[in-house]
């Protein structure tokens, strides 16, 4: 029988006793972890890693999206602010027809709160902001100068009447930047009324939606005129630089991703061309010196586009009533409204009210009683006789 080494045993016992609290603590943590439900986020991460095989690239994304039905995939795309929803051709709406010389129209994509969220999430590229050269108007005649001043005042008034002085100056700067851009007309009025002669091509909506028919408010018009005069005398809106486009913050046009966002001034978001086309050196077009005569009476009438059964479009002036066929039914368009609606006459109002009354008070059909049930008259008790 071997002799017990009490010295070694005592030393080992002391070591185990000293390490017992640490071991018990570690055991307790392990037991608690095993009995507590794991966070849902951890489970989702593990599921995504398992499906994609740990590949965060296109292959992994394809493996993940392959498990979604069309509704789930569309919903996922819709909630991604950095990925505009694609068309069936795989192209962002509008890009399939965009050229480097193209002029994006005012056709809008998202609107309302969704547009404000997308606009706020899109960063402005302050590094691309370069100051524009001062524009000093030199016209051939005083009449040309008056025309240029009126056109620019109209743009500032109808586009930004309630904006700050800085916001109004930014709109005026965009107009003058376009005058120097070879993509646009080389006159102030030519830029402002660009496309107004077409039904869907106006660059500034007030030139084709009937806004010119509304008499301006005197104090607001005078304020806009002062801003226009300053811009035509060389004032530069430094916050927007060489911006050539803008839109209100409650809309997100399809063309916004094709340009570089610079900044937001008031309720307007401003953009410049991408690449060298947006640099100051590219704005080299010479001002014509003579302004075109604008038929404001013509452009003060809102224009409508009536689509018939055969897919054709008929241009209709709002004050020139016309009957067109829409879905096989005759419709009168072009009366008293921007949307193609008109005020109903008395006979139509009576017919509408009769249909509403019939809908709200339908005729109740008598229901026969079930077999074996005797119908008895109901006598009201306690009802006043008069």
CSV table of C-alpha atoms in Angstrom, one decimal:
chain,number,residue,atom,x,y,z
A,1,UNK,CA,0.0,0.0,0.0
A,2,UNK,CA,1.4,3.3,-1.1
A,3,UNK,CA,2.0,5.9,1.5
A,4,UNK,CA,-0.4,9.0,1.2
A,5,UNK,CA,1.4,12.3,0.6
A,6,UNK,CA,-0.6,14.6,2.8
A,7,UNK,CA,1.4,17.6,1.8
A,8,UNK,CA,0.5,17.3,-1.9
A,9,UNK,CA,-3.1,16.5,-1.2
A,10,UNK,CA,-3.5,19.5,1.0
A,11,UNK,CA,-1.9,21.7,-1.7
A,12,UNK,CA,-4.3,20.4,-4.4
A,13,UNK,CA,-7.3,20.9,-2.1
A,14,UNK,CA,-6.4,24.5,-1.5
A,15,UNK,CA,-6.2,25.1,-5.3
A,16,UNK,CA,-9.6,23.5,-6.0
A,17,UNK,CA,-11.1,25.5,-3.2
A,18,UNK,CA,-9.7,28.8,-4.5
A,19,UNK,CA,-11.0,28.1,-8.0
A,20,UNK,CA,-14.5,26.9,-7.0
A,21,UNK,CA,-16.2,30.3,-7.1
A,22,UNK,CA,-15.0,31.0,-10.6
A,23,UNK,CA,-16.1,27.6,-11.8
A,24,UNK,CA,-19.5,27.9,-10.2
A,25,UNK,CA,-20.0,31.4,-11.8
A,26,UNK,CA,-19.2,30.1,-15.2
A,27,UNK,CA,-21.5,27.2,-14.8
A,28,UNK,CA,-24.3,29.4,-13.7
A,29,UNK,CA,-23.9,31.7,-16.7
A,30,UNK,CA,-23.9,28.7,-19.0
A,31,UNK,CA,-27.1,27.4,-17.4
A,32,UNK,CA,-28.8,30.8,-17.7
A,33,UNK,CA,-27.9,31.1,-21.3
A,34,UNK,CA,-29.2,27.7,-22.2
A,35,UNK,CA,-32.5,28.4,-20.5
A,36,UNK,CA,-33.1,32.0,-21.9
A,37,UNK,CA,-34.8,32.3,-25.4
A,38,UNK,CA,-32.4,33.6,-28.0
A,39,UNK,CA,-33.1,37.0,-29.6
A,40,UNK,CA,-35.1,36.8,-32.8
A,41,UNK,CA,-32.5,38.9,-34.6
A,42,UNK,CA,-29.9,36.2,-33.9
A,43,UNK,CA,-32.1,33.6,-35.4
A,44,UNK,CA,-32.7,35.7,-38.5
A,45,UNK,CA,-29.0,36.3,-39.0
A,46,UNK,CA,-28.3,32.6,-38.7
A,47,UNK,CA,-31.1,31.8,-41.2
A,48,UNK,CA,-29.8,34.3,-43.7
A,49,UNK,CA,-26.2,33.0,-43.3
A,50,UNK,CA,-27.5,29.4,-43.8
A,51,UNK,CA,-29.4,30.3,-47.0
A,52,UNK,CA,-26.7,32.5,-48.6
A,53,UNK,CA,-23.9,30.2,-47.5
A,54,UNK,CA,-22.2,33.3,-46.0
A,55,UNK,CA,-22.0,35.0,-49.4
A,56,UNK,CA,-23.1,38.7,-49.1
A,57,UNK,CA,-22.7,39.3,-52.9
A,58,UNK,CA,-25.0,38.8,-55.8
A,59,UNK,CA,-25.0,35.0,-55.5
A,60,UNK,CA,-26.1,35.1,-51.9
A,61,UNK,CA,-28.7,37.7,-52.7
A,62,UNK,CA,-30.1,35.6,-55.5
A,63,UNK,CA,-30.3,32.6,-53.2
A,64,UNK,CA,-32.2,34.6,-50.7
A,65,UNK,CA,-34.6,36.2,-53.2
A,66,UNK,CA,-35.3,32.9,-54.9
A,67,UNK,CA,-37.2,31.8,-51.8
A,68,UNK,CA,-39.6,34.8,-52.0
A,69,UNK,CA,-42.8,34.8,-53.8
A,70,UNK,CA,-43.5,37.8,-56.2
A,71,UNK,CA,-45.4,39.7,-53.6
A,72,UNK,CA,-42.7,39.4,-51.0
A,73,UNK,CA,-40.0,40.4,-53.4
A,74,UNK,CA,-42.0,43.4,-54.6
A,75,UNK,CA,-42.6,44.5,-51.0
A,76,UNK,CA,-38.9,44.1,-50.2
A,77,UNK,CA,-37.9,46.3,-53.2
A,78,UNK,CA,-40.5,48.9,-52.3
A,79,UNK,CA,-39.0,49.4,-48.8
A,80,UNK,CA,-35.5,49.8,-50.1
A,81,UNK,CA,-34.9,53.6,-50.5
A,82,UNK,CA,-31.6,53.1,-52.3
A,83,UNK,CA,-33.1,50.8,-54.9
A,84,UNK,CA,-35.7,52.4,-57.2
A,85,UNK,CA,-38.3,49.9,-58.3
A,86,UNK,CA,-37.4,48.4,-61.7
A,87,UNK,CA,-39.6,48.1,-64.7
A,88,UNK,CA,-40.2,44.7,-66.3
A,89,UNK,CA,-37.2,45.4,-68.5
A,90,UNK,CA,-35.0,45.8,-65.5
A,91,UNK,CA,-34.6,49.5,-66.0
A,92,UNK,CA,-35.5,52.4,-63.8
A,93,UNK,CA,-38.6,54.1,-65.1
A,94,UNK,CA,-37.6,56.7,-67.7
A,95,UNK,CA,-34.0,55.6,-68.1
A,96,UNK,CA,-34.8,53.5,-71.1
A,97,UNK,CA,-35.4,56.7,-73.1
A,98,UNK,CA,-32.9,59.0,-71.4
A,99,UNK,CA,-30.0,60.3,-73.4
A,100,UNK,CA,-27.1,62.6,-72.4
A,101,UNK,CA,-28.9,65.4,-74.3
A,102,UNK,CA,-32.3,64.6,-72.9
A,103,UNK,CA,-34.3,67.1,-70.8
A,104,UNK,CA,-36.1,65.3,-67.9
A,105,UNK,CA,-39.7,66.4,-67.7
A,106,UNK,CA,-41.9,67.0,-64.6
A,107,UNK,CA,-43.3,63.4,-64.7
A,108,UNK,CA,-43.2,62.3,-61.1
A,109,UNK,CA,-42.6,59.0,-59.5
A,110,UNK,CA,-43.1,58.7,-55.7
A,111,UNK,CA,-45.1,61.4,-53.9
A,112,UNK,CA,-46.2,62.4,-50.4
A,113,UNK,CA,-44.5,61.0,-47.3
A,114,UNK,CA,-42.8,58.3,-49.2
A,115,UNK,CA,-41.1,60.9,-51.5
A,116,UNK,CA,-40.1,63.0,-48.5
A,117,UNK,CA,-38.5,60.0,-46.9
A,118,UNK,CA,-36.6,59.1,-50.0
A,119,UNK,CA,-35.4,62.7,-50.5
A,120,UNK,CA,-34.3,63.0,-46.9
A,121,UNK,CA,-32.3,59.7,-47.2
A,122,UNK,CA,-30.5,60.8,-50.4
A,123,UNK,CA,-27.4,62.7,-49.4
A,124,UNK,CA,-26.4,66.0,-51.0
A,125,UNK,CA,-23.0,66.0,-52.7
A,126,UNK,CA,-21.5,69.2,-51.4
A,127,UNK,CA,-18.2,68.4,-53.0
A,128,UNK,CA,-19.8,68.9,-56.4
A,129,UNK,CA,-21.1,72.3,-55.6
A,130,UNK,CA,-19.3,74.9,-57.8
A,131,UNK,CA,-20.3,78.5,-58.1
A,132,UNK,CA,-21.9,79.7,-61.2
A,133,UNK,CA,-20.6,82.7,-63.1
A,134,UNK,CA,-22.6,85.9,-62.6
A,135,UNK,CA,-25.2,86.5,-65.3
A,136,UNK,CA,-25.5,90.1,-66.4
A,137,UNK,CA,-28.4,90.7,-68.9
A,138,UNK,CA,-27.4,92.5,-72.0
A,139,UNK,CA,-30.4,92.8,-74.4
A,140,UNK,CA,-30.7,94.3,-77.8
A,141,UNK,CA,-33.5,96.6,-76.8
A,142,UNK,CA,-35.4,97.8,-73.7
A,143,UNK,CA,-38.4,95.8,-74.8
A,144,UNK,CA,-36.3,92.6,-74.8
A,145,UNK,CA,-35.1,93.4,-71.3
A,146,UNK,CA,-38.7,93.9,-70.0
A,147,UNK,CA,-39.6,90.6,-71.6
A,148,UNK,CA,-36.7,88.8,-69.9
A,149,UNK,CA,-37.5,90.4,-66.5
A,150,UNK,CA,-41.2,89.5,-66.8
A,151,UNK,CA,-40.5,85.8,-67.7
A,152,UNK,CA,-38.0,85.4,-64.9
A,153,UNK,CA,-40.4,87.1,-62.4
A,154,UNK,CA,-43.1,84.7,-63.5
A,155,UNK,CA,-40.9,81.7,-62.9
A,156,UNK,CA,-39.9,83.0,-59.4
A,157,UNK,CA,-43.5,83.9,-58.5
A,158,UNK,CA,-45.4,80.8,-59.7
A,159,UNK,CA,-42.7,78.4,-58.6
A,160,UNK,CA,-41.6,79.9,-55.3
A,161,UNK,CA,-43.8,82.7,-54.2
A,162,UNK,CA,-43.8,81.6,-50.6
A,163,UNK,CA,-40.2,80.6,-50.4
A,164,UNK,CA,-37.5,82.7,-48.6
A,165,UNK,CA,-35.4,85.2,-50.6
A,166,UNK,CA,-32.7,82.5,-50.8
A,167,UNK,CA,-35.2,80.0,-52.1
A,168,UNK,CA,-36.5,82.3,-54.7
A,169,UNK,CA,-33.0,83.3,-55.8
A,170,UNK,CA,-32.2,79.6,-56.2
A,171,UNK,CA,-35.1,79.1,-58.6
A,172,UNK,CA,-33.9,82.2,-60.6
A,173,UNK,CA,-30.4,80.7,-60.7
A,174,UNK,CA,-31.6,77.5,-62.2
A,175,UNK,CA,-33.3,79.4,-65.0
A,176,UNK,CA,-30.2,81.4,-65.8
A,177,UNK,CA,-28.0,78.3,-65.6
A,178,UNK,CA,-30.2,76.8,-68.3
A,179,UNK,CA,-29.9,79.9,-70.5
A,180,UNK,CA,-26.1,79.1,-70.6
A,181,UNK,CA,-26.7,75.3,-71.0
A,182,UNK,CA,-26.6,74.2,-74.7
A,183,UNK,CA,-29.3,71.7,-73.8
A,184,UNK,CA,-31.8,74.5,-73.5
A,185,UNK,CA,-32.9,77.7,-75.2
A,186,UNK,CA,-30.5,80.7,-75.2
A,187,UNK,CA,-33.1,83.2,-73.9
A,188,UNK,CA,-34.8,83.7,-70.5
A,189,UNK,CA,-38.3,83.4,-71.9
A,190,UNK,CA,-37.3,80.5,-74.1
A,191,UNK,CA,-36.1,78.6,-71.0
A,192,UNK,CA,-39.1,79.5,-68.9
A,193,UNK,CA,-41.7,78.6,-71.6
A,194,UNK,CA,-39.7,75.6,-72.9
A,195,UNK,CA,-42.2,72.9,-74.0
A,196,UNK,CA,-45.3,75.0,-73.1
A,197,UNK,CA,-46.6,74.6,-76.6
A,198,UNK,CA,-46.7,70.9,-76.1
A,199,UNK,CA,-49.3,69.1,-74.0
A,200,UNK,CA,-46.9,67.1,-71.8
A,201,UNK,CA,-43.6,68.8,-72.4
A,202,UNK,CA,-43.6,72.0,-70.3
A,203,UNK,CA,-40.5,72.3,-68.1
A,204,UNK,CA,-42.2,74.7,-65.6
A,205,UNK,CA,-45.7,73.5,-64.8
A,206,UNK,CA,-47.2,77.0,-64.4
A,207,UNK,CA,-46.8,77.5,-68.2
A,208,UNK,CA,-49.2,74.8,-69.1
A,209,UNK,CA,-51.5,74.2,-66.1
A,210,UNK,CA,-53.5,77.4,-66.3
A,211,UNK,CA,-51.7,79.1,-63.4
A,212,UNK,CA,-51.1,82.2,-65.6
A,213,UNK,CA,-54.8,82.9,-65.6
A,214,UNK,CA,-54.7,83.7,-61.9
A,215,UNK,CA,-54.0,87.4,-61.1
A,216,UNK,CA,-50.8,87.6,-59.1
A,217,UNK,CA,-50.9,89.1,-55.5
A,218,UNK,CA,-49.3,92.5,-55.7
A,219,UNK,CA,-46.9,92.3,-52.8
A,220,UNK,CA,-45.7,88.8,-53.7
A,221,UNK,CA,-45.2,89.7,-57.3
A,222,UNK,CA,-43.1,92.8,-56.4
A,223,UNK,CA,-41.0,90.6,-54.1
A,224,UNK,CA,-40.4,88.1,-56.9
A,225,UNK,CA,-39.6,90.9,-59.3
A,226,UNK,CA,-36.9,92.2,-57.0
A,227,UNK,CA,-35.3,88.8,-56.8
A,228,UNK,CA,-35.4,88.5,-60.7
A,229,UNK,CA,-33.8,91.9,-61.1
A,230,UNK,CA,-31.0,91.0,-58.8
A,231,UNK,CA,-30.4,87.8,-60.7
A,232,UNK,CA,-30.3,89.5,-64.0
A,233,UNK,CA,-27.8,92.1,-62.6
A,234,UNK,CA,-25.2,89.4,-61.6
A,235,UNK,CA,-26.4,88.1,-58.2
A,236,UNK,CA,-25.3,84.4,-57.8
A,237,UNK,CA,-27.2,81.9,-55.6
A,238,UNK,CA,-24.1,80.2,-54.2
A,239,UNK,CA,-26.0,77.4,-52.4
A,240,UNK,CA,-27.2,75.8,-55.7
A,241,UNK,CA,-24.2,76.5,-57.9
A,242,UNK,CA,-24.7,75.1,-61.4
A,243,UNK,CA,-28.0,73.4,-60.6
A,244,UNK,CA,-30.2,72.9,-63.7
A,245,UNK,CA,-33.1,71.0,-62.1
A,246,UNK,CA,-35.2,71.1,-58.9
A,247,UNK,CA,-38.4,69.7,-57.6
A,248,UNK,CA,-40.5,70.0,-54.4
A,249,UNK,CA,-39.6,67.8,-51.5
A,250,UNK,CA,-43.0,66.0,-51.5
A,251,UNK,CA,-42.3,64.4,-54.9
A,252,UNK,CA,-39.5,62.2,-56.1
A,253,UNK,CA,-39.3,62.3,-60.0
A,254,UNK,CA,-38.1,59.4,-62.0
A,255,UNK,CA,-35.1,61.5,-63.2
A,256,UNK,CA,-33.8,62.3,-59.7
A,257,UNK,CA,-31.3,59.3,-59.6
A,258,UNK,CA,-29.9,60.3,-63.1
A,259,UNK,CA,-28.6,63.6,-61.7
A,260,UNK,CA,-26.4,64.7,-58.7
A,261,UNK,CA,-28.3,66.0,-55.8
A,262,UNK,CA,-26.7,69.2,-54.4
A,263,UNK,CA,-28.8,70.5,-51.6
A,264,UNK,CA,-32.3,71.5,-50.4
A,265,UNK,CA,-33.3,75.1,-50.1
A,266,UNK,CA,-36.7,75.5,-48.4
A,267,UNK,CA,-39.1,73.0,-50.0
A,268,UNK,CA,-37.1,72.5,-53.2
A,269,UNK,CA,-34.4,69.9,-53.9
A,270,UNK,CA,-31.7,71.0,-56.4
A,271,UNK,CA,-29.7,68.9,-58.8
A,272,UNK,CA,-26.8,69.4,-61.4
A,273,UNK,CA,-25.8,67.3,-64.3
A,274,UNK,CA,-23.4,64.4,-63.6
A,275,UNK,CA,-19.8,64.6,-64.8
A,276,UNK,CA,-18.3,67.5,-66.8
A,277,UNK,CA,-21.7,68.6,-68.0
A,278,UNK,CA,-22.4,69.9,-64.5
A,279,UNK,CA,-19.1,71.9,-64.2
A,280,UNK,CA,-19.1,75.7,-64.7
A,281,UNK,CA,-17.0,75.4,-67.8
A,282,UNK,CA,-19.8,73.5,-69.6
A,283,UNK,CA,-22.2,76.5,-69.3
A,284,UNK,CA,-20.8,78.3,-72.3
A,285,UNK,CA,-23.9,79.1,-74.4
A,286,UNK,CA,-24.1,82.7,-75.4
A,287,UNK,CA,-27.2,84.7,-74.5
A,288,UNK,CA,-29.2,85.6,-77.7
A,289,UNK,CA,-29.9,89.2,-76.7
A,290,UNK,CA,-33.4,89.1,-78.1
A,291,UNK,CA,-36.3,87.6,-76.2
A,292,UNK,CA,-39.2,85.8,-77.9
A,293,UNK,CA,-42.7,87.3,-77.7
A,294,UNK,CA,-44.9,85.1,-75.4
A,295,UNK,CA,-48.6,84.7,-76.0
A,296,UNK,CA,-49.6,84.6,-72.4
A,297,UNK,CA,-53.3,84.5,-73.2
A,298,UNK,CA,-52.7,81.2,-75.0
A,299,UNK,CA,-50.5,79.7,-72.2
A,300,UNK,CA,-53.0,80.8,-69.5
A,301,UNK,CA,-55.5,78.2,-70.7
A,302,UNK,CA,-54.9,74.8,-69.2
A,303,UNK,CA,-54.5,72.0,-71.7
A,304,UNK,CA,-55.9,68.5,-71.4
A,305,UNK,CA,-55.1,65.3,-73.0
A,306,UNK,CA,-58.1,63.2,-73.8
A,307,UNK,CA,-57.5,59.5,-74.6
A,308,UNK,CA,-60.0,57.7,-76.8
A,309,UNK,CA,-60.8,54.0,-77.3
A,310,UNK,CA,-58.3,53.5,-80.1
A,311,UNK,CA,-55.5,54.7,-77.9
A,312,UNK,CA,-55.2,58.1,-79.6
A,313,UNK,CA,-54.8,61.3,-77.8
A,314,UNK,CA,-56.7,64.5,-78.6
A,315,UNK,CA,-55.4,67.8,-77.4
A,316,UNK,CA,-58.2,69.8,-75.9
A,317,UNK,CA,-58.1,73.4,-74.4
A,318,UNK,CA,-59.9,73.7,-71.1
A,319,UNK,CA,-62.1,76.5,-72.4
A,320,UNK,CA,-62.9,74.7,-75.7
A,321,UNK,CA,-65.4,71.9,-74.8
A,322,UNK,CA,-65.2,68.8,-76.8
A,323,UNK,CA,-66.8,65.3,-76.7
A,324,UNK,CA,-64.5,62.4,-76.9
A,325,UNK,CA,-65.0,58.6,-76.6
A,326,UNK,CA,-63.5,57.1,-73.4
A,327,UNK,CA,-64.1,53.4,-72.8
A,328,UNK,CA,-67.0,53.4,-75.2
A,329,UNK,CA,-68.8,56.3,-73.5
A,330,UNK,CA,-69.0,59.9,-74.7
A,331,UNK,CA,-67.3,62.4,-72.3
A,332,UNK,CA,-67.3,66.1,-72.4
A,333,UNK,CA,-63.9,67.5,-71.5
A,334,UNK,CA,-62.2,70.9,-71.4
A,335,UNK,CA,-64.8,72.8,-69.3
A,336,UNK,CA,-63.8,74.8,-66.2
A,337,UNK,CA,-61.3,72.4,-64.6
A,338,UNK,CA,-57.7,71.3,-64.9
A,339,UNK,CA,-58.6,67.7,-64.5
A,340,UNK,CA,-61.1,67.4,-67.4
A,341,UNK,CA,-64.1,67.6,-65.1
A,342,UNK,CA,-67.0,70.0,-65.5
A,343,UNK,CA,-69.8,71.4,-63.4
A,344,UNK,CA,-73.0,69.2,-63.8
A,345,UNK,CA,-76.2,70.8,-64.9
A,346,UNK,CA,-79.4,70.8,-62.9
A,347,UNK,CA,-80.8,67.6,-64.5
A,348,UNK,CA,-77.5,65.7,-63.8
A,349,UNK,CA,-77.5,66.9,-60.2
A,350,UNK,CA,-81.1,65.7,-59.8
A,351,UNK,CA,-80.3,62.3,-61.2
A,352,UNK,CA,-77.2,62.0,-58.9
A,353,UNK,CA,-79.3,62.9,-55.9
A,354,UNK,CA,-82.0,60.4,-56.9
A,355,UNK,CA,-79.4,57.6,-57.1
A,356,UNK,CA,-78.0,58.5,-53.8
A,357,UNK,CA,-81.4,58.5,-52.2
A,358,UNK,CA,-82.1,55.1,-53.6
A,359,UNK,CA,-78.8,53.8,-52.4
A,360,UNK,CA,-79.3,55.2,-48.9
A,361,UNK,CA,-82.9,54.0,-48.5
A,362,UNK,CA,-83.3,50.7,-50.3
A,363,UNK,CA,-86.7,49.1,-50.6
A,364,UNK,CA,-87.1,46.3,-48.1
A,365,UNK,CA,-88.9,43.2,-49.4
A,366,UNK,CA,-91.4,41.5,-47.2
A,367,UNK,CA,-90.0,38.3,-45.7
A,368,UNK,CA,-92.5,35.5,-45.1
A,369,UNK,CA,-92.6,34.1,-41.6
A,370,UNK,CA,-91.2,30.7,-40.9
A,371,UNK,CA,-93.7,27.7,-40.8
A,372,UNK,CA,-95.7,27.6,-37.7
A,373,UNK,CA,-95.2,31.2,-36.7
A,374,UNK,CA,-98.2,33.5,-36.5
A,375,UNK,CA,-97.8,37.1,-37.4
A,376,UNK,CA,-99.4,39.4,-34.9
A,377,UNK,CA,-100.0,43.2,-35.1
A,378,UNK,CA,-97.9,45.2,-32.8
A,379,UNK,CA,-99.7,47.7,-30.6
A,380,UNK,CA,-97.8,50.7,-29.3
A,381,UNK,CA,-98.7,51.5,-25.7
A,382,UNK,CA,-98.3,54.9,-24.1
A,383,UNK,CA,-97.8,56.8,-27.4
A,384,UNK,CA,-99.3,60.3,-27.2
A,385,UNK,CA,-102.4,60.8,-29.4
A,386,UNK,CA,-101.3,64.2,-30.5
